[in-house]
Short mmCIF file of C-alpha atoms (C1' of nucleotides) in Angstrom, two decimals:
data_model
loop_
_atom_site.label_atom_id
_atom_site.label_comp_id
_atom_site.label_asym_id
_atom_site.label_seq_id
_atom_site.Cartn_x
_atom_site.Cartn_y
_atom_site.Cartn_z
CA UNK C 1 0.54 0.03 -0.03
CA UNK C 2 2.95 2.13 0.88
CA UNK C 3 2.00 4.64 2.73
CA UNK C 4 3.85 7.44 4.81
CA UNK C 5 5.93 6.93 7.59
CA UNK C 6 5.16 8.35 10.58
CA UNK C 7 7.30 10.91 11.05
CA UNK C 8 11.07 11.75 8.90
CA UNK C 9 13.17 9.09 10.37
CA UNK C 10 16.57 11.10 9.90
CA UNK C 11 15.13 13.94 12.08
CA UNK C 12 14.64 12.39 15.03
CA UNK C 13 16.24 10.90 18.27
CA UNK C 14 15.75 7.88 19.02
CA UNK C 15 16.43 5.81 22.15
CA UNK C 16 16.45 6.85 25.64
CA UNK C 17 14.99 9.48 26.60
CA UNK C 18 16.39 13.81 28.58
CA UNK C 19 14.96 15.05 31.52
CA UNK C 20 14.35 18.05 29.43
CA UNK C 21 12.18 16.31 26.33
CA UNK C 22 10.52 14.99 29.14
CA UNK C 23 9.60 18.31 30.02
CA UNK C 24 9.09 19.47 27.44
CA UNK C 25 6.16 16.90 26.96
CA UNK C 26 5.27 17.38 29.88
CA UNK C 27 3.94 21.52 29.78
CA UNK C 28 3.09 20.73 25.84
CA UNK C 29 0.17 17.81 27.70
CA UNK C 30 -0.79 19.43 30.44
CA UNK C 31 -1.28 22.85 28.63
CA UNK C 32 -3.26 20.70 25.58
CA UNK C 33 -3.73 17.75 26.77
CA UNK C 34 -3.67 14.45 24.96
CA UNK C 35 -3.96 14.03 20.96
CA UNK C 36 -2.94 14.64 17.56
CA UNK C 37 0.57 13.01 18.10
CA UNK C 38 1.56 12.73 15.04
CA UNK C 39 1.24 16.90 15.48
CA UNK C 40 2.56 17.19 18.50
CA UNK C 41 6.32 16.56 18.22
CA UNK C 42 6.85 19.16 15.90
CA UNK C 43 3.60 21.28 18.34
CA UNK C 44 5.99 20.21 21.69
CA UNK C 45 9.34 21.57 19.83
CA UNK C 46 10.50 17.91 20.32
CA UNK C 47 12.75 15.42 17.82
CA UNK C 48 10.85 12.67 18.26
CA UNK C 49 8.28 10.37 16.20
CA UNK C 50 4.45 10.74 17.66
CA UNK C 51 4.57 6.58 18.06
CA UNK C 52 8.01 7.93 20.99
CA UNK C 53 5.68 10.26 22.87
CA UNK C 54 2.74 8.53 23.24
CA UNK C 55 4.90 5.56 24.25
CA UNK C 56 6.52 7.63 27.08
CA UNK C 57 3.57 9.17 28.36
CA UNK C 58 0.81 6.54 28.58
CA UNK C 59 4.23 4.29 29.81
CA UNK C 60 6.24 6.87 31.94
CA UNK C 61 5.08 10.13 32.72
CA UNK C 62 1.35 10.08 33.24
CA UNK C 63 0.79 11.56 36.13
CA UNK C 64 -1.64 9.15 37.28
CA UNK C 65 0.50 5.91 37.46
CA UNK C 66 1.29 4.04 40.17
CA UNK C 67 4.93 2.62 40.22
CA UNK C 68 6.88 0.89 42.04
CA UNK C 69 6.80 -3.53 42.75
CA UNK C 70 3.47 -5.56 41.89
CA UNK C 71 1.52 -6.59 44.87
CA UNK C 72 1.03 -9.85 45.67
CA UNK C 73 -2.93 -9.23 44.74
CA UNK C 74 -1.61 -7.39 42.02
CA UNK C 75 -0.34 -11.00 40.55
CA UNK C 76 -2.86 -12.89 41.21
CA UNK C 77 -5.04 -10.97 39.25
CA UNK C 78 -3.01 -10.42 36.22
CA UNK C 79 -2.51 -13.66 36.48
CA UNK C 80 -6.66 -14.24 36.59
CA UNK C 81 -6.48 -11.37 33.08
CA UNK C 82 -4.71 -13.47 31.11
CA UNK C 83 -6.09 -16.50 31.44
CA UNK C 84 -9.41 -14.63 30.51
CA UNK C 85 -8.23 -12.66 28.28
CA UNK C 86 -5.10 -13.93 26.84
CA UNK C 87 -2.21 -11.43 25.87
CA UNK C 88 -3.98 -9.02 25.91
CA UNK C 89 -2.22 -6.89 27.73
CA UNK C 90 -4.36 -3.46 27.77
CA UNK C 91 -6.94 -5.06 28.14
CA UNK C 92 -5.82 -6.53 30.97
CA UNK C 93 -4.30 -3.15 32.33
CA UNK C 94 -7.07 -1.62 31.61
CA UNK C 95 -8.37 -3.87 35.51
CA UNK C 96 -5.04 -2.64 37.11
CA UNK C 97 -5.12 1.33 37.71
CA UNK C 98 -2.19 3.43 37.84
CA UNK C 99 -0.56 0.28 35.87
CA UNK C 100 0.38 0.12 31.91
CA UNK C 101 0.46 -2.59 29.58
CA UNK C 102 3.82 -2.78 28.55
CA UNK C 103 4.69 -2.66 33.04
CA UNK C 104 2.19 -5.02 33.00
CA UNK C 105 3.99 -7.02 29.86
CA UNK C 106 7.17 -6.99 30.19
CA UNK C 107 6.03 -8.20 34.28
CA UNK C 108 4.75 -10.73 33.02
CA UNK C 109 7.74 -11.98 31.27
CA UNK C 110 10.26 -11.49 33.55
CA UNK C 111 8.26 -11.69 36.93
CA UNK C 112 4.87 -13.90 36.29
CA UNK C 113 6.24 -16.88 33.37
CA UNK C 114 9.04 -17.64 35.71
CA UNK C 115 6.76 -18.01 38.78
CA UNK C 116 4.10 -19.83 36.64
CA UNK C 117 6.32 -22.23 35.36
CA UNK C 118 7.79 -22.92 38.22
CA UNK C 119 4.28 -24.07 39.41
CA UNK C 120 4.27 -26.31 37.45
CA UNK C 121 1.75 -24.09 34.91
CA UNK C 122 2.80 -23.14 32.04
CA UNK C 123 1.73 -19.87 30.89
CA UNK C 124 0.39 -19.87 27.78
CA UNK C 125 -2.50 -22.28 29.19
CA UNK C 126 -2.94 -22.20 32.83
CA UNK C 127 -2.49 -25.62 32.98
CA UNK C 128 -0.59 -27.62 34.29
CA UNK C 129 2.86 -28.30 32.34
CA UNK C 130 2.66 -32.35 32.38
CA UNK C 131 -1.10 -31.88 31.85
CA UNK C 132 -1.26 -34.64 28.81
CA UNK C 133 -5.00 -33.78 27.92
CA UNK C 134 -4.21 -29.83 27.28
CA UNK C 135 -1.90 -29.94 24.41
CA UNK C 136 -4.89 -32.45 22.62
CA UNK C 137 -7.35 -30.79 24.38
CA UNK C 138 -6.38 -27.06 22.49
CA UNK C 139 -5.53 -28.90 19.47
CA UNK C 140 -9.29 -30.50 19.64
CA UNK C 141 -11.60 -26.96 19.77
CA UNK C 142 -9.64 -25.78 17.36
CA UNK C 143 -10.04 -28.19 15.14
CA UNK C 144 -13.99 -28.34 16.31
CA UNK C 145 -16.59 -26.64 14.64
CA UNK C 146 -17.45 -24.74 17.76
CA UNK C 147 -20.97 -25.32 18.13
CA UNK C 148 -19.05 -28.95 18.38
CA UNK C 149 -16.84 -28.37 21.48
CA UNK C 150 -19.67 -26.36 23.15
CA UNK C 151 -21.27 -29.42 23.09
CA UNK C 152 -18.90 -31.63 24.04
CA UNK C 153 -17.35 -29.92 26.74
CA UNK C 154 -18.31 -31.20 30.64
CA UNK C 155 -16.42 -29.78 33.21
CA UNK C 156 -17.74 -27.55 35.62
CA UNK C 157 -15.28 -25.36 36.79
CA UNK C 158 -13.80 -22.01 35.60
CA UNK C 159 -10.19 -22.98 35.96
CA UNK C 160 -7.69 -20.38 37.42
CA UNK C 161 -4.46 -22.66 37.66
CA UNK C 162 -4.66 -24.75 41.59
CA UNK C 163 -2.52 -23.06 43.30
CA UNK C 164 -4.23 -18.88 44.13
CA UNK C 165 -3.71 -17.10 47.22
CA UNK C 166 -7.22 -17.01 48.87
CA UNK C 167 -7.47 -13.99 48.61
CA UNK C 168 -7.51 -15.02 44.80
CA UNK C 169 -9.39 -17.88 45.18
CA UNK C 170 -12.16 -16.08 47.04
CA UNK C 171 -12.09 -13.74 44.34
CA UNK C 172 -13.09 -16.69 42.29
CA UNK C 173 -15.47 -17.91 43.95
CA UNK C 174 -16.68 -15.62 44.30
CA UNK C 175 -17.34 -15.38 40.48
CA UNK C 176 -17.79 -18.23 40.13
CA UNK C 177 -20.81 -18.11 42.91
CA UNK C 178 -21.90 -15.01 40.42
CA UNK C 179 -21.92 -16.96 37.21
CA UNK C 180 -23.36 -19.70 38.71
CA UNK C 181 -26.02 -18.80 40.50
CA UNK C 182 -27.27 -16.13 37.82
CA UNK C 183 -31.02 -17.25 36.26
CA UNK C 184 -30.89 -17.84 32.35
CA UNK C 185 -29.84 -19.50 30.44
CA UNK C 186 -26.82 -19.47 28.02
CA UNK C 187 -26.58 -20.43 25.18
CA UNK C 188 -22.92 -21.84 25.23
CA UNK C 189 -23.24 -21.82 21.05
CA UNK C 190 -23.62 -17.94 20.99
CA UNK C 191 -21.78 -17.68 24.01
CA UNK C 192 -18.21 -19.15 21.63
CA UNK C 193 -19.56 -16.84 19.37
CA UNK C 194 -19.23 -14.14 21.82
CA UNK C 195 -15.70 -15.28 22.27
CA UNK C 196 -14.69 -15.31 18.13
CA UNK C 197 -15.83 -12.25 17.69
CA UNK C 198 -14.32 -10.78 20.87
CA UNK C 199 -11.35 -11.80 19.58
CA UNK C 200 -10.83 -14.47 23.18
CA UNK C 201 -9.92 -17.30 22.29
CA UNK C 202 -11.34 -21.26 23.62
CA UNK C 203 -7.88 -21.70 24.61
CA UNK C 204 -7.02 -19.63 27.87
CA UNK C 205 -10.45 -20.92 28.67
CA UNK C 206 -9.62 -24.79 29.10
CA UNK C 207 -12.05 -24.80 31.75
CA UNK C 208 -14.39 -22.24 31.05
CA UNK C 209 -17.66 -24.34 31.75
CA UNK C 210 -19.66 -24.00 27.38
CA UNK C 211 -23.32 -24.79 29.80
CA UNK C 212 -23.02 -22.52 32.66
CA UNK C 213 -26.59 -20.18 33.43
CA UNK C 214 -25.30 -16.63 33.17
CA UNK C 215 -27.05 -14.04 33.95
CA UNK C 216 -26.82 -10.25 35.84
CA UNK C 217 -28.35 -11.48 38.82
CA UNK C 218 -32.35 -9.92 39.63
CA UNK C 219 -32.69 -7.62 42.33
CA UNK C 220 -35.55 -5.29 43.57
CA UNK C 221 -33.80 -2.52 42.85
CA UNK C 222 -34.04 -3.14 39.17
CA UNK C 223 -33.50 -0.23 36.18
CA UNK C 224 -37.40 0.48 34.55
CA UNK C 225 -35.25 -0.40 31.58
CA UNK C 226 -34.28 -3.79 32.39
CA UNK C 227 -38.47 -4.61 32.25
CA UNK C 228 -39.70 -4.72 29.00
CA UNK C 229 -42.75 -3.30 28.89
CA UNK C 230 -43.56 -2.93 31.92
CA UNK C 231 -42.62 -6.53 32.49
CA UNK C 232 -39.78 -7.91 34.29
CA UNK C 233 -36.98 -10.41 32.40
CA UNK C 234 -33.45 -10.97 33.34
CA UNK C 235 -30.87 -9.54 29.89
CA UNK C 236 -29.05 -13.30 28.05
CA UNK C 237 -25.45 -13.91 27.79
CA UNK C 238 -24.40 -10.92 24.90
CA UNK C 239 -27.09 -8.01 26.68
CA UNK C 240 -24.85 -8.98 29.93
CA UNK C 241 -22.01 -8.23 28.33
CA UNK C 242 -22.96 -4.78 27.42
CA UNK C 243 -23.44 -5.70 23.29
CA UNK C 244 -27.19 -4.20 23.81
CA UNK C 245 -27.40 -3.73 20.45
CA UNK C 246 -26.17 -7.11 19.14
CA UNK C 247 -28.32 -9.67 16.41
CA UNK C 248 -27.74 -12.94 18.94
CA UNK C 249 -29.76 -10.69 21.49
CA UNK C 250 -32.11 -13.59 22.49
CA UNK C 251 -34.08 -11.25 25.34
CA UNK C 252 -35.59 -8.59 23.52
CA UNK C 253 -33.20 -6.33 25.18
CA UNK C 254 -32.05 -4.87 21.37
CA UNK C 255 -35.98 -4.00 20.29
CA UNK C 256 -37.01 -2.81 22.98
CA UNK C 257 -33.66 -0.97 23.57
CA UNK C 258 -33.44 0.48 20.57
CA UNK C 259 -36.51 2.73 21.45
CA UNK C 260 -35.77 3.12 25.26
CA UNK C 261 -31.85 3.78 25.44
CA UNK C 262 -30.79 5.00 28.66
CA UNK C 263 -27.27 5.75 27.39
CA UNK C 264 -26.10 6.57 23.93
CA UNK C 265 -24.55 4.99 20.48
CA UNK C 266 -21.77 5.64 18.74
CA UNK C 267 -20.52 6.17 15.73
CA UNK C 268 -19.58 2.14 15.01
CA UNK C 269 -23.66 1.13 16.66
CA UNK C 270 -22.26 -0.23 19.69
CA UNK C 271 -24.35 0.95 22.52
CA UNK C 272 -22.45 2.54 25.48
CA UNK C 273 -25.62 2.45 27.50
CA UNK C 274 -25.03 0.72 30.84
CA UNK C 275 -27.08 0.31 33.53
CA UNK C 276 -27.92 3.05 36.28
CA UNK C 277 -27.88 1.85 40.01
CA UNK C 278 -29.96 -1.31 41.33
CA UNK C 279 -28.69 -4.69 40.85
CA UNK C 280 -24.89 -5.88 41.74
CA UNK C 281 -22.79 -8.70 39.50
CA UNK C 282 -19.16 -7.81 40.28
CA UNK C 283 -18.12 -10.75 36.77
CA UNK C 284 -13.73 -8.86 35.73
CA UNK C 285 -14.87 -7.20 39.12
CA UNK C 286 -17.80 -4.84 37.67
CA UNK C 287 -19.19 -2.11 39.79
CA UNK C 288 -22.05 -3.34 41.03
CA UNK C 289 -25.30 -2.17 38.87
CA UNK C 290 -22.71 -1.38 35.31
CA UNK C 291 -23.36 -3.72 32.76
CA UNK C 292 -20.68 -4.97 31.21
CA UNK C 293 -19.27 -3.10 27.95
CA UNK C 294 -15.92 -4.50 26.69
CA UNK C 295 -14.38 -2.00 25.76
CA UNK C 296 -14.56 -0.17 29.22
CA UNK C 297 -11.50 -2.30 29.07
CA UNK C 298 -9.38 0.30 27.30
CA UNK C 299 -9.41 2.57 30.06
CA UNK C 300 -6.48 4.01 29.14
"C1'" DA V 1 38.42 -6.56 41.59
"C1'" DA V 2 37.20 -8.35 36.82
"C1'" DG V 3 33.83 -9.99 33.47
"C1'" DG V 4 29.81 -13.03 31.44
"C1'" DA V 5 25.15 -14.12 32.27
"C1'" DA V 6 20.89 -13.24 32.97
"C1'" DG V 7 17.35 -9.20 34.81
"C1'" DA V 8 14.73 -6.15 34.37
"C1'" DC V 9 12.22 -2.55 31.84
"C1'" DA V 10 12.49 1.14 28.24
"C1'" DA V 11 11.58 1.69 23.53
"C1'" DC V 12 12.06 0.76 18.94
"C1'" DC V 13 9.33 -1.47 15.41
"C1'" DG V 14 5.32 -3.51 12.24
"C1'" DC V 15 0.96 -4.75 12.16
"C1'" DT V 16 -3.95 -3.67 12.55
"C1'" DC V 17 -8.24 -1.19 13.82
"C1'" DC V 18 -10.82 2.31 12.94
"C1'" DA V 19 -12.63 6.86 11.08
"C1'" DT V 20 -12.57 9.39 7.50
"C1'" DC V 21 -12.72 11.08 3.06
"C1'" DC H 1 -16.77 0.66 -0.92
"C1'" DG H 2 -11.96 0.68 -1.41
"C1'" DA H 3 -8.12 4.30 -0.13
"C1'" DT H 4 -5.96 6.85 3.54
"C1'" DG H 5 -3.69 7.87 7.73
"C1'" DG H 6 -3.69 8.11 12.62
"C1'" DA H 7 -3.78 6.01 16.99
"C1'" DG H 8 -2.99 2.19 19.94
"C1'" DC H 9 -1.04 -3.35 20.93
"C1'" DG H 10 1.59 -6.84 21.21
"C1'" DG H 11 6.28 -7.87 20.02
"C1'" DT H 12 10.87 -7.97 19.97
"C1'" DT H 13 15.73 -5.21 21.31
"C1'" DG H 14 18.86 -2.62 23.42
"C1'" DT H 15 20.26 -1.18 27.14
"C1'" DC H 16 21.55 -0.42 32.19
"C1'" DT H 17 22.22 -2.75 36.30
"C1'" DT H 18 22.12 -6.79 39.61
"C1'" DC H 19 24.85 -11.43 40.22
"C1'" DC H 20 27.19 -14.90 39.93
"C1'" DT H 21 32.04 -16.90 39.38
#
DNA sequence: AAGGAAGACAACCGCTCCATC
DNA sequence: CGATGGAGCGGTTGTCTTCCT
């Protein structure tokens, strides 16, 4: 296609940033805000590529960054999220306030990978290293149509490695409780479809129970927009993921919601509606009362 | 004390996604 | 609807530091 380079490499500095460059970048962003990274270097008087400026700001200079060592809780959360999301570092970073994707990626490669290996866990699959079934299991999943995978899945728990800390175990237990005590039926095929659409590989969730029944729990203070035509109903799994306008919606929310939106719809047609107040479920640490908008994970 | 190995992390590169024209 | 460009992401590399012999 032959696109132009993002900057004139001949006239840009590379390598470590100097204090002066940092100061220039900070003061410029303080004055003008983030964005327009391509034009920022020139405007700020920096001999740097726009991408380099963006990276320096996001990974190092941003005022809301949390520096210092990762806590044990953060460790376990990263492991848990990685088992769900794979190498989606930006998504994982979105669940760890003050941490950047680059930081987490580096930390994973230098610390957690080794930590898991020492526990006898494959960092890539989150299954025991000597588990001969894991490889073939994954292979089967890749070869089979998703519907077949769903039909043949028989495990009943979501496994986040075997030797997690007590606190992480409690968190997992809480999520499992949330997942298994809800009412509406999750169509396994639909779930696989969502996972595929969102690029979440089923390989990453090897033990994920595809026969889960899943929905937000019922709550006495359920907001009115969950009561379709005045009748209280549970959201289907698609809607619970924040994909209320999806054609995969099975609960009818999409249809009803088209006429009764409590939020906004962006140019993609993706609703950014969230439930206000009321019911609480905590899938991946969502605030009580929120419907999971997948994009909200990208918090940078 | 010196030098090599390993670890840690900042930064770069190339690709993809998405909005705009 | 395809081309284009900006922004963001994930993989990889480079360099500095620490550890070990």
